[in-house]
Short mmCIF file of C-alpha atoms and ligand atoms in Angstrom, two decimals:
data_model
loop_
_atom_site.label_atom_id
_atom_site.label_comp_id
_atom_site.label_asym_id
_atom_site.label_seq_id
_atom_site.Cartn_x
_atom_site.Cartn_y
_atom_site.Cartn_z
CA MET A 30 -14.72 18.61 -8.88
CA LYS A 31 -15.46 15.71 -5.94
CA LYS A 32 -13.25 16.72 -3.03
CA ILE A 33 -11.23 13.33 -1.77
CA LEU A 34 -9.46 13.43 1.44
CA VAL A 35 -6.40 11.06 1.34
CA THR A 36 -4.88 10.11 4.73
CA GLY A 37 -1.15 9.20 4.52
CA GLY A 38 -1.00 10.51 1.19
CA LEU A 39 2.42 11.41 0.99
CA GLY A 40 3.43 8.19 1.42
CA TYR A 41 4.97 5.51 -1.20
CA ILE A 42 1.32 4.54 -2.19
CA GLY A 43 -0.65 7.66 -0.96
CA SER A 44 1.47 9.75 -3.22
CA HIS A 45 1.18 8.05 -6.68
CA THR A 46 -3.03 7.65 -5.55
CA VAL A 47 -2.73 11.44 -5.53
CA VAL A 48 -1.12 11.44 -8.46
CA GLU A 49 -3.85 9.25 -10.34
CA LEU A 50 -6.92 10.84 -8.06
CA GLN A 51 -5.95 14.39 -9.78
CA ASN A 52 -5.63 13.05 -12.97
CA ALA A 53 -9.29 11.68 -13.14
CA GLY A 54 -10.23 14.69 -12.03
CA PHE A 55 -10.42 15.08 -8.08
CA GLU A 56 -9.42 17.28 -5.96
CA VAL A 57 -7.32 16.31 -3.14
CA VAL A 58 -7.05 16.78 0.24
CA ILE A 59 -3.81 15.26 2.10
CA ILE A 60 -3.66 14.57 6.35
CA ASP A 61 -0.14 13.12 7.21
CA ASN A 62 1.91 13.48 9.86
CA LEU A 63 5.41 12.80 8.01
CA SER A 64 6.21 10.37 10.30
CA ASN A 65 7.07 8.16 7.54
CA SER A 66 7.11 10.78 4.68
CA SER A 67 8.89 14.17 3.82
CA LEU A 68 7.56 17.21 3.02
CA ASP A 69 9.51 17.08 -0.23
CA VAL A 70 6.75 14.81 -1.80
CA LEU A 71 4.29 17.32 -2.20
CA GLY A 72 7.24 19.16 -4.50
CA GLY A 73 7.26 15.50 -6.20
CA ILE A 74 3.22 15.39 -6.52
CA THR A 75 3.57 18.93 -7.81
CA ASN A 76 5.66 17.99 -10.40
CA ILE A 77 3.90 15.67 -12.05
CA THR A 78 0.16 17.27 -11.70
CA SER A 79 0.99 20.74 -11.75
CA GLN A 80 -1.51 21.01 -9.17
CA PRO A 81 -0.81 21.45 -5.97
CA PRO A 82 -2.83 18.89 -3.29
CA THR A 83 -3.93 20.93 -0.10
CA PHE A 84 -1.91 19.45 2.93
CA GLU A 85 -2.20 19.42 6.42
CA ARG A 86 0.23 18.11 8.64
CA LEU A 87 -1.77 16.26 10.90
CA ASP A 88 -1.10 13.34 13.11
CA LEU A 89 -4.84 11.18 13.13
CA ARG A 90 -4.40 9.87 16.70
CA ASN A 91 -4.90 13.43 18.06
CA LYS A 92 -8.82 13.05 18.20
CA SER A 93 -9.60 16.83 18.87
CA LYS A 94 -7.69 17.45 15.75
CA VAL A 95 -9.05 15.28 13.47
CA THR A 96 -12.57 16.58 14.64
CA GLU A 97 -10.65 20.33 14.12
CA PHE A 98 -10.15 19.55 10.71
CA PHE A 99 -13.39 17.85 9.25
CA LYS A 100 -15.04 21.18 10.62
CA LEU A 101 -12.53 23.26 8.67
CA HIS A 102 -13.09 21.28 5.60
CA LYS A 103 -16.50 20.86 4.22
CA ASN A 104 -17.80 18.86 0.95
CA ILE A 105 -15.53 15.94 1.06
CA GLU A 106 -17.29 13.12 -0.66
CA GLY A 107 -15.00 10.03 0.33
CA VAL A 108 -11.77 8.71 2.28
CA ILE A 109 -8.91 6.89 1.14
CA HIS A 110 -7.00 5.43 4.24
CA PHE A 111 -3.69 4.77 3.69
CA ALA A 112 -2.07 6.37 6.81
CA ALA A 113 -0.75 3.41 9.54
CA SER A 114 2.30 1.81 10.37
CA LYS A 115 3.76 -1.14 8.43
CA ALA A 116 6.69 -2.85 9.73
CA VAL A 117 6.01 -6.43 10.48
CA GLY A 118 8.90 -6.82 12.81
CA GLU A 119 8.38 -3.21 14.33
CA SER A 120 4.92 -4.21 15.08
CA VAL A 121 5.81 -7.69 16.95
CA LYS A 122 8.58 -5.48 18.97
CA ASN A 123 5.57 -2.27 19.52
CA PRO A 124 2.29 -3.97 19.04
CA LEU A 125 0.78 -1.24 21.01
CA LEU A 126 2.17 1.36 18.59
CA TYR A 127 0.10 -0.70 16.12
CA TYR A 128 -2.95 -1.28 17.64
CA GLU A 129 -2.95 2.47 18.67
CA ASN A 130 -2.02 3.95 15.32
CA ASN A 131 -3.51 1.43 12.96
CA ILE A 132 -7.01 1.21 14.87
CA ASN A 133 -7.36 4.10 17.01
CA THR A 134 -6.88 6.34 13.62
CA LEU A 135 -9.39 4.35 11.46
CA VAL A 136 -12.32 4.46 14.47
CA TYR A 137 -11.62 7.92 14.54
CA LEU A 138 -12.06 8.92 10.57
CA LEU A 139 -14.77 6.67 10.91
CA GLN A 140 -16.72 9.11 13.54
CA GLU A 141 -16.20 12.04 11.51
CA CYS A 142 -17.16 10.30 8.26
CA LYS A 143 -20.41 9.53 10.42
CA ALA A 144 -21.10 12.74 12.19
CA HIS A 145 -20.54 14.62 8.34
CA LYS A 146 -22.02 12.69 6.33
CA ILE A 147 -19.32 10.86 4.36
CA ASN A 148 -20.05 7.64 3.29
CA ASN A 149 -17.38 6.48 0.84
CA PHE A 150 -14.92 4.67 2.27
CA ILE A 151 -11.65 2.71 0.75
CA PHE A 152 -9.05 1.53 2.96
CA SER A 153 -5.80 -0.18 2.57
CA SER A 154 -5.93 -3.93 3.48
CA SER A 155 -3.05 -6.84 2.77
CA CYS A 156 -2.87 -9.92 1.28
CA THR A 157 -1.22 -10.75 4.66
CA VAL A 158 -4.96 -11.71 5.86
CA TYR A 159 -4.55 -14.93 3.54
CA GLY A 160 -1.73 -16.13 5.78
CA GLU A 161 -0.09 -19.40 4.40
CA PRO A 162 -2.52 -20.10 1.66
CA ASP A 163 -4.52 -23.38 1.30
CA SER A 164 -4.66 -23.05 -2.83
CA LEU A 165 -3.24 -20.68 -5.49
CA PRO A 166 -4.05 -18.15 -6.99
CA ILE A 167 -5.81 -16.72 -4.01
CA THR A 168 -9.56 -15.51 -4.26
CA GLU A 169 -11.12 -13.16 -1.82
CA THR A 170 -13.48 -16.02 -0.38
CA ALA A 171 -10.35 -18.02 0.94
CA PRO A 172 -10.41 -17.72 4.51
CA VAL A 173 -8.19 -15.04 6.42
CA LYS A 174 -6.18 -17.24 8.78
CA LYS A 175 -4.78 -16.37 12.24
CA ALA A 176 -2.30 -12.96 11.39
CA MET A 177 1.46 -13.72 11.92
CA SER A 178 2.00 -10.04 13.57
CA PRO A 179 0.51 -7.20 14.90
CA TYR A 180 0.76 -5.77 11.83
CA GLY A 181 -1.22 -7.91 10.28
CA ASN A 182 -3.84 -8.53 12.89
CA THR A 183 -4.54 -5.04 12.48
CA LYS A 184 -5.51 -5.02 9.10
CA GLN A 185 -7.94 -7.86 10.26
CA ILE A 186 -9.48 -6.24 12.67
CA ASN A 187 -9.65 -3.03 10.57
CA GLU A 188 -11.72 -5.11 7.77
CA GLU A 189 -14.20 -6.34 11.21
CA ILE A 190 -14.35 -2.26 12.61
CA LEU A 191 -15.10 -1.66 8.42
CA ILE A 192 -18.25 -4.41 8.10
CA ASP A 193 -19.72 -4.06 11.62
CA THR A 194 -19.50 0.59 10.71
CA CYS A 195 -21.12 -0.72 6.96
CA ALA A 196 -23.47 -3.04 8.84
CA SER A 197 -24.60 -0.31 10.92
CA SER A 198 -24.59 2.96 9.55
CA GLN A 199 -25.00 4.58 5.58
CA LEU A 200 -21.12 3.85 5.32
CA GLN A 201 -20.07 2.42 1.76
CA SER A 202 -16.44 0.58 1.96
CA ILE A 203 -14.09 -1.04 -0.15
CA ALA A 204 -10.58 -2.79 1.55
CA LEU A 205 -8.55 -3.38 -1.27
CA ARG A 206 -6.30 -6.17 -0.17
CA TYR A 207 -2.53 -5.18 -2.02
CA PHE A 208 -0.02 -8.02 -3.26
CA ASN A 209 3.83 -6.27 -3.01
CA PRO A 210 3.80 -3.34 -4.47
CA ILE A 211 6.83 -2.22 -5.91
CA GLY A 212 8.03 0.90 -8.41
CA ALA A 213 7.59 4.22 -8.78
CA HIS A 214 6.55 6.94 -10.51
CA GLU A 215 7.80 7.21 -14.61
CA THR A 216 8.84 11.05 -14.03
CA ALA A 217 10.89 9.79 -10.64
CA GLU A 218 9.40 12.25 -8.87
CA ILE A 219 7.82 10.18 -6.29
CA GLY A 220 8.57 6.68 -5.39
CA GLU A 221 9.32 4.33 -2.32
CA LEU A 222 11.60 6.29 1.01
CA PRO A 223 12.48 3.46 3.00
CA ILE A 224 13.83 4.61 6.40
CA GLY A 225 16.94 2.85 7.58
CA VAL A 226 17.48 -0.80 6.36
CA PRO A 227 14.87 -1.48 3.78
CA GLN A 228 13.00 -4.60 4.56
CA ASN A 229 11.11 -5.29 1.25
CA LEU A 230 12.71 -6.60 -1.13
CA VAL A 231 12.97 -4.31 -4.15
CA PRO A 232 14.02 -1.39 -2.34
CA PHE A 233 17.14 -3.67 -0.64
CA ILE A 234 17.75 -5.03 -4.26
CA THR A 235 18.00 -1.36 -5.51
CA GLN A 236 20.22 0.09 -2.63
CA SER A 237 22.35 -3.22 -3.05
CA ALA A 238 22.71 -1.95 -6.56
CA ALA A 239 23.44 1.52 -5.84
CA GLY A 240 26.40 0.16 -3.71
CA ILE A 241 24.07 1.15 -0.44
CA ARG A 242 24.55 -1.85 0.56
CA GLU A 243 26.86 -4.69 0.53
CA GLN A 244 25.11 -7.80 -0.13
CA LEU A 245 21.48 -9.10 -0.44
CA SER A 246 20.37 -11.56 1.41
CA VAL A 247 18.25 -14.16 -0.21
CA PHE A 248 15.97 -15.77 2.73
CA GLY A 249 15.92 -19.55 1.65
CA ASN A 250 16.04 -21.23 -1.07
CA ASP A 251 14.69 -24.75 0.10
CA TYR A 252 10.85 -23.58 0.18
CA ASN A 253 8.71 -26.02 -1.93
CA THR A 254 9.13 -23.62 -5.31
CA PRO A 255 10.46 -24.81 -8.76
CA ASP A 256 13.86 -22.72 -7.67
CA GLY A 257 13.27 -22.88 -3.92
CA SER A 258 13.03 -19.06 -3.08
CA CYS A 259 9.73 -17.33 -1.85
CA ILE A 260 7.03 -16.74 -4.78
CA ARG A 261 4.98 -13.34 -4.21
CA ASP A 262 2.62 -10.83 -6.62
CA TYR A 263 4.94 -8.04 -7.07
CA ILE A 264 2.90 -5.19 -8.67
CA HIS A 265 3.56 -1.70 -9.75
CA VAL A 266 2.25 1.35 -7.90
CA VAL A 267 1.47 3.14 -10.37
CA ASP A 268 -0.78 0.18 -11.71
CA LEU A 269 -2.53 -0.08 -7.65
CA ALA A 270 -3.02 3.62 -7.53
CA LYS A 271 -5.30 3.83 -10.65
CA ALA A 272 -7.26 0.59 -8.85
CA HIS A 273 -7.50 3.24 -5.84
CA VAL A 274 -9.66 5.56 -8.82
CA VAL A 275 -11.52 2.82 -9.86
CA ALA A 276 -12.53 1.39 -6.00
CA LEU A 277 -14.07 5.37 -5.57
CA GLN A 278 -15.93 5.81 -8.37
CA ARG A 279 -17.60 2.47 -7.52
CA LEU A 280 -18.76 3.98 -4.65
CA LEU A 281 -19.43 7.67 -5.45
CA GLU A 282 -21.49 5.63 -8.85
CA GLN A 283 -22.95 3.31 -6.33
CA LYS A 284 -21.93 0.59 -8.52
CA ASN A 285 -21.24 -1.57 -5.52
CA LYS A 286 -23.03 -5.07 -5.10
CA SER A 287 -23.14 -4.38 -1.04
CA SER A 288 -22.25 -1.93 1.77
CA PHE A 289 -18.53 -3.57 2.21
CA GLU A 290 -16.71 -5.36 -0.29
CA VAL A 291 -12.93 -7.05 -0.88
CA PHE A 292 -10.62 -6.61 -3.86
CA ASN A 293 -7.59 -8.43 -4.55
CA ILE A 294 -5.04 -6.44 -6.35
CA GLY A 295 -2.10 -7.68 -7.55
CA THR A 296 -1.48 -8.97 -11.55
CA GLY A 297 -2.01 -12.55 -10.89
CA GLN A 298 1.45 -13.48 -11.72
CA GLY A 299 3.90 -14.89 -9.30
CA ASN A 300 7.50 -14.16 -9.01
CA SER A 301 10.60 -15.98 -7.15
CA VAL A 302 13.22 -14.17 -5.58
CA PHE A 303 15.26 -15.55 -7.67
CA GLU A 304 13.62 -14.49 -10.27
CA VAL A 305 13.13 -10.91 -9.39
CA ILE A 306 16.50 -10.63 -8.78
CA LYS A 307 17.49 -12.01 -12.45
CA ALA A 308 15.05 -9.62 -14.30
CA PHE A 309 16.46 -6.33 -12.21
CA GLU A 310 20.13 -7.36 -14.06
CA ASN A 311 18.63 -7.79 -17.00
CA VAL A 312 16.53 -4.57 -17.09
CA THR A 313 19.33 -2.37 -15.11
CA GLY A 314 22.33 -4.42 -16.18
CA LYS A 315 23.33 -4.48 -13.37
CA LYS A 316 24.83 -7.51 -11.36
CA LEU A 317 23.58 -8.00 -7.96
CA ASN A 318 25.98 -9.40 -5.06
CA TYR A 319 23.29 -11.74 -3.42
CA ASN A 320 24.03 -15.10 -1.13
CA VAL A 321 21.39 -17.00 0.29
CA VAL A 322 20.58 -17.31 3.81
CA GLU A 323 17.87 -18.89 6.20
CA ARG A 324 14.81 -18.27 6.10
CA ARG A 325 12.83 -15.18 7.32
CA SER A 326 10.63 -16.34 9.76
CA GLY A 327 7.05 -15.86 9.17
CA ASP A 328 7.74 -15.36 5.39
CA VAL A 329 4.82 -17.18 3.51
CA THR A 330 6.35 -20.03 0.69
CA ALA A 331 4.31 -18.54 -2.27
CA VAL A 332 1.27 -15.96 -2.66
CA TYR A 333 -0.45 -14.53 -5.58
CA ALA A 334 -3.75 -13.20 -6.48
CA ASP A 335 -6.22 -14.47 -8.02
CA THR A 336 -7.44 -11.10 -9.71
CA THR A 337 -11.00 -11.96 -11.85
CA LYS A 338 -12.89 -10.53 -9.54
CA ALA A 339 -11.37 -6.56 -9.77
CA ASN A 340 -10.86 -7.65 -13.25
CA GLU A 341 -14.53 -7.87 -13.69
CA GLU A 342 -16.44 -5.67 -11.07
CA LEU A 343 -14.02 -3.01 -11.38
CA GLY A 344 -13.17 -3.34 -14.41
CA TRP A 345 -9.80 -2.76 -13.43
CA LYS A 346 -6.74 -4.85 -14.65
CA ALA A 347 -2.94 -4.18 -13.96
CA GLU A 348 -1.24 -3.33 -17.11
CA LYS A 349 2.52 -2.92 -16.04
CA THR A 350 5.00 -5.71 -15.84
CA ILE A 351 7.77 -6.68 -13.77
CA GLN A 352 10.39 -5.22 -15.81
CA GLN A 353 9.05 -2.05 -16.12
CA ALA A 354 8.53 -1.67 -12.25
CA LEU A 355 11.93 -2.80 -11.33
CA ALA A 356 12.92 0.05 -13.75
CA SER A 357 11.22 2.26 -12.14
CA ALA A 358 12.47 1.45 -9.08
CA TRP A 359 16.35 1.57 -10.24
CA LYS A 360 15.61 5.02 -11.89
CA TRP A 361 14.23 6.03 -8.59
CA GLU A 362 17.07 4.56 -6.73
CA GLN A 363 19.50 6.70 -8.90
CA LYS A 364 17.56 10.38 -8.31
CA ILE A 365 17.94 10.11 -4.71
CA ARG A 366 21.06 8.88 -4.49
CA ASN A 367 22.28 11.77 -6.98
CA LYS A 368 20.07 14.12 -4.56
CA ALA A 369 21.76 13.13 -1.56
P1 NAD B 430 3.75 4.41 3.65
O1 NAD B 430 4.33 4.50 5.46
O2 NAD B 430 4.76 5.60 3.03
O3 NAD B 430 2.35 5.35 3.82
C1 NAD B 430 1.70 5.67 4.98
C2 NAD B 430 1.92 7.34 5.03
O4 NAD B 430 0.96 7.53 6.54
C3 NAD B 430 3.33 7.89 5.68
O5 NAD B 430 3.39 9.32 5.03
C4 NAD B 430 2.87 8.07 7.31
O6 NAD B 430 3.68 9.18 7.20
C5 NAD B 430 1.24 8.67 7.62
N1 NAD B 430 1.09 8.44 8.63
C6 NAD B 430 1.46 7.21 9.19
N2 NAD B 430 0.71 7.36 10.75
C7 NAD B 430 0.24 8.45 10.53
C8 NAD B 430 -0.79 9.30 11.19
N3 NAD B 430 -1.38 8.66 12.77
N4 NAD B 430 -1.01 10.38 11.26
C9 NAD B 430 -0.74 10.89 9.67
N5 NAD B 430 0.04 10.06 8.92
C10 NAD B 430 0.04 9.60 9.43
O7 NAD B 430 3.41 3.18 3.72
P2 NAD B 430 2.71 3.04 2.00
O8 NAD B 430 3.46 1.93 1.87
O9 NAD B 430 2.62 3.93 1.63
O10 NAD B 430 1.00 2.41 2.68
C11 NAD B 430 0.14 2.70 2.67
C12 NAD B 430 -0.96 1.52 3.55
O11 NAD B 430 -1.11 0.60 2.49
C13 NAD B 430 -0.41 1.27 4.71
O12 NAD B 430 -2.09 1.39 5.62
C14 NAD B 430 -0.01 0.19 4.18
O13 NAD B 430 -0.03 -0.72 6.06
C15 NAD B 430 -1.12 -0.59 3.48
N6 NAD B 430 -0.18 -1.36 2.34
C16 NAD B 430 1.24 -1.47 2.13
C17 NAD B 430 2.03 -2.71 1.66
C18 NAD B 430 3.44 -2.47 1.12
O14 NAD B 430 4.06 -3.13 1.25
N7 NAD B 430 3.61 -1.26 1.06
C19 NAD B 430 1.19 -3.77 1.31
C20 NAD B 430 -0.08 -3.71 1.53
C21 NAD B 430 -1.04 -2.73 2.66
C1 UD1 B 431 6.25 -8.11 3.79
C2 UD1 B 431 5.29 -8.23 4.80
C3 UD1 B 431 3.76 -7.96 4.49
C4 UD1 B 431 3.83 -6.54 4.06
C5 UD1 B 431 4.33 -6.30 3.07
C6 UD1 B 431 4.37 -5.16 2.38
C7 UD1 B 431 6.56 -9.55 6.07
C8 UD1 B 431 6.22 -11.49 6.61
N1 UD1 B 431 5.14 -9.55 5.73
O1 UD1 B 431 5.17 -8.95 2.72
O2 UD1 B 431 3.14 -8.51 6.07
O3 UD1 B 431 2.77 -6.70 3.50
O4 UD1 B 431 5.65 -6.86 3.74
O5 UD1 B 431 5.37 -4.33 3.47
O6 UD1 B 431 8.04 -8.85 6.76
N2 UD1 B 431 13.41 -10.92 0.58
C9 UD1 B 431 14.42 -11.35 0.92
N3 UD1 B 431 15.84 -10.49 1.02
C10 UD1 B 431 15.21 -9.46 1.57
C11 UD1 B 431 14.25 -9.22 1.39
C12 UD1 B 431 12.83 -9.96 0.99
O7 UD1 B 431 15.18 -13.10 -0.10
O8 UD1 B 431 16.17 -8.91 1.91
C13 UD1 B 431 11.98 -12.14 0.19
C14 UD1 B 431 11.39 -12.25 1.24
O9 UD1 B 431 11.68 -13.71 1.72
C15 UD1 B 431 10.02 -12.13 0.41
C16 UD1 B 431 10.45 -11.73 -0.47
O10 UD1 B 431 11.60 -10.99 -0.91
O11 UD1 B 431 9.60 -13.69 -0.04
C17 UD1 B 431 9.34 -10.28 -0.22
O12 UD1 B 431 9.40 -10.10 0.34
P1 UD1 B 431 9.32 -8.58 1.58
O13 UD1 B 431 9.47 -7.25 0.18
O14 UD1 B 431 9.43 -8.22 3.09
O15 UD1 B 431 7.78 -8.58 1.22
P2 UD1 B 431 6.36 -10.06 1.67
O16 UD1 B 431 7.68 -10.86 2.65
O17 UD1 B 431 6.09 -10.47 1.16
#
């Protein structure tokens, strides 16, 4: 069994990826500081796979602890690095927190990878690196635009750190540029756990349907799109998780074509905010209370992926529909409300 380190493995995307890694026969060691997750997630993962992953509660900003961790955990063959702060608004208010948590942590990890000859590294990037695209769907060759937030900037800097490290060492890395992950595991054992008022569309929708939020605000209906609302590429988190497994296998089997590669991970299909609302209502039979408000600053009009590269090179394709994703998000919301 190959041993893989998953940082941020108790978070939203990390936990789903741990499940898929275990299903594919990998041994998983998780690092998480629980800053945006809970220990319950470990139980959720174990309920699905019947294999408790090894867990180390550790803050990756603590360099000496990170060094200790790698001395203790031998024979790690690959790293999937999810741990980061991800709230765009918060990053505008507190950029140094983002530069510390999203950049220092990557540097410390890469130093340990070098010291321990761990050469396979998967990184969580984002479609946010493309900014407002010049043409759609977006391919990986589209230019990286000036970041619209410190959070977005950290993803661009992270990719550059990886490019330079791959060029100067044995490191092989794949950056996956996620589009909009939504949904939860079909068992409702794990899902997204937003702290406070959700900033993202789907958790706000499910909390509105559950009666926790009075009204959903649609941020603008005057965009240059068919129904005036913004368009995004919503991908089921389980499909996204599986992309990490195939990307890791590509590195382990040395099938990568260069030492640093990027792949768009989306469905290739764009949906507007109104379409997501309608799809949620159709799938769940719940009526959503919403109104249209001003545009949210920093939102791009439309963004969706050209997934040809991931389809052809990784042999990966999103399989689940937006209806399945919304149904699973609703099932998860109901589960956590019943538990609360
Ligand atoms: P998440 O917040 O649910 O998961 C991140 C996990 O990392 C959390 O469990 C948190 O406790 C942990 N963590 C944060 N800082 C840490 C530190 N210093 N040391 C140890 N653990 C730490 O986020 P997510 O949605 O699962 O996102 C995972 C990754 O994917 C992030 O890098 C994020 O920027 C990126 N990403 C997310 C999205 C999205 O829509 N969710 C989109 C694009 C990219
Ligand atoms: C946001 C981040 C992006 C990050 C991604 C995943 C911004 C500007 N971008 O993307 O960097 O990678 O989350 O974490 O914050 N919407 C509403 N009402 C709501 C919430 C959202 O109408 O209450 C709309 C938004 O205007 C957008 C769409 O829904 O058009 C999706 O929004 P969201 O889920 O926040 O994701 P992004 O903005 O695409």
